[in-house]
CSV table of C-alpha atoms in Angstrom, one decimal:
chain,number,residue,atom,x,y,z
A,1,MET,CA,0.0,0.0,0.0
A,2,ALA,CA,1.1,3.5,-0.8
A,3,THR,CA,1.1,6.5,1.6
A,4,LEU,CA,-0.2,9.8,0.5
A,5,THR,CA,0.3,13.1,2.4
A,6,LEU,CA,-2.0,16.0,1.8
A,7,TYR,CA,-1.2,19.6,2.5
A,8,ASP,CA,-3.3,22.7,2.9
A,9,LEU,CA,-6.7,21.1,3.0
A,10,PRO,CA,-9.4,23.6,3.8
A,11,GLU,CA,-10.8,23.1,7.3
A,12,GLU,CA,-14.3,22.8,5.9
A,13,VAL,CA,-13.2,19.9,3.7
A,14,VAL,CA,-11.7,18.1,6.7
A,15,SER,CA,-14.8,18.8,8.7
A,16,ARG,CA,-17.1,17.3,6.0
A,17,LEU,CA,-14.9,14.3,5.8
A,18,GLU,CA,-14.9,13.8,9.5
A,19,GLN,CA,-18.8,14.0,9.5
A,20,ARG,CA,-18.9,11.4,6.7
A,21,ALA,CA,-16.5,9.2,8.6
A,22,ARG,CA,-18.7,9.3,11.7
A,23,ALA,CA,-21.8,8.7,9.7
A,24,HIS,CA,-20.3,5.6,8.1
A,25,GLY,CA,-18.6,4.3,11.3
A,26,ARG,CA,-15.1,4.7,9.8
A,27,SER,CA,-11.9,6.4,10.7
A,28,LEU,CA,-11.0,9.5,8.8
A,29,ASN,CA,-8.3,7.7,6.9
A,30,SER,CA,-10.8,4.9,5.9
A,31,GLU,CA,-13.3,7.5,4.7
A,32,VAL,CA,-10.8,9.3,2.6
A,33,VAL,CA,-9.6,6.0,1.0
A,34,ASP,CA,-13.2,5.1,0.3
A,35,CYS,CA,-13.9,8.5,-1.3
A,36,LEU,CA,-10.8,8.4,-3.4
A,37,SER,CA,-11.5,4.8,-4.5
A,38,ARG,CA,-15.1,5.6,-5.5
A,39,GLN,CA,-14.1,8.7,-7.3
A,40,SER,CA,-11.3,7.2,-9.3
A,41,ALA,CA,-13.4,4.2,-10.2
A,42,ALA,CA,-16.4,6.3,-11.2
A,43,ASN,CA,-14.3,8.4,-13.5
A,44,THR,CA,-12.6,5.5,-15.3
A,45,ASP,CA,-15.3,2.8,-15.4
A,46,PRO,CA,-18.7,3.6,-17.0
A,47,GLU,CA,-19.9,0.1,-16.0
A,48,ASN,CA,-19.1,0.8,-12.4
A,49,TRP,CA,-21.0,4.1,-12.5
A,50,LEU,CA,-24.0,2.5,-14.0
A,51,HIS,CA,-23.9,-0.2,-11.4
A,52,GLN,CA,-23.9,2.5,-8.6
A,53,VAL,CA,-26.8,4.3,-10.3
A,54,GLU,CA,-28.8,1.1,-10.5
A,55,ALA,CA,-28.0,0.3,-6.8
A,56,LEU,CA,-29.2,3.7,-5.8
A,57,ARG,CA,-32.4,3.4,-7.9
A,58,ALA,CA,-33.1,0.0,-6.3
A,59,GLU,CA,-33.0,1.6,-2.8
A,60,LEU,CA,-35.9,3.9,-3.8
A,61,LYS,CA,-38.9,2.7,-2.0
A,62,GLY,CA,-42.0,2.6,-4.1
A,63,GLY,CA,-40.1,3.2,-7.4
A,64,PRO,CA,-39.8,6.4,-9.4
A,65,ILE,CA,-42.1,9.3,-8.6
A,66,PRO,CA,-44.6,9.9,-11.4
A,67,VAL,CA,-44.1,13.3,-13.2
A,68,ASP,CA,-47.7,14.5,-12.3
A,69,GLU,CA,-46.9,14.0,-8.6
A,70,LEU,CA,-43.7,16.0,-9.0
A,71,VAL,CA,-45.5,18.8,-10.7
A,72,ALA,CA,-48.3,18.8,-8.1
A,73,ALA,CA,-45.7,18.9,-5.3
A,74,THR,CA,-43.8,21.7,-7.0
A,75,GLU,CA,-46.9,23.8,-7.5
A,76,ARG,CA,-48.0,23.1,-3.9
A,77,ASP,CA,-44.7,24.1,-2.5
A,78,SER,CA,-44.4,27.3,-4.6
A,79,HIS,CA,-47.5,28.9,-3.0
């Protein structure tokens, strides 16, 4: 395994990474490794990206929201 040292990270980036790490029950290092792994795979492998999209879609309860329901909700919320 390689070691990577990062300099001059903005404090808000570190804070968001720490929040993500806590939410996922991981160390900061593990969260950064996961983020970098996902990002590098997503940028180089369209099949992986499609797999991730399909996995997220499968998590939607009740399937896609019909367009007429989206329009009605948008109109309702804009008043």
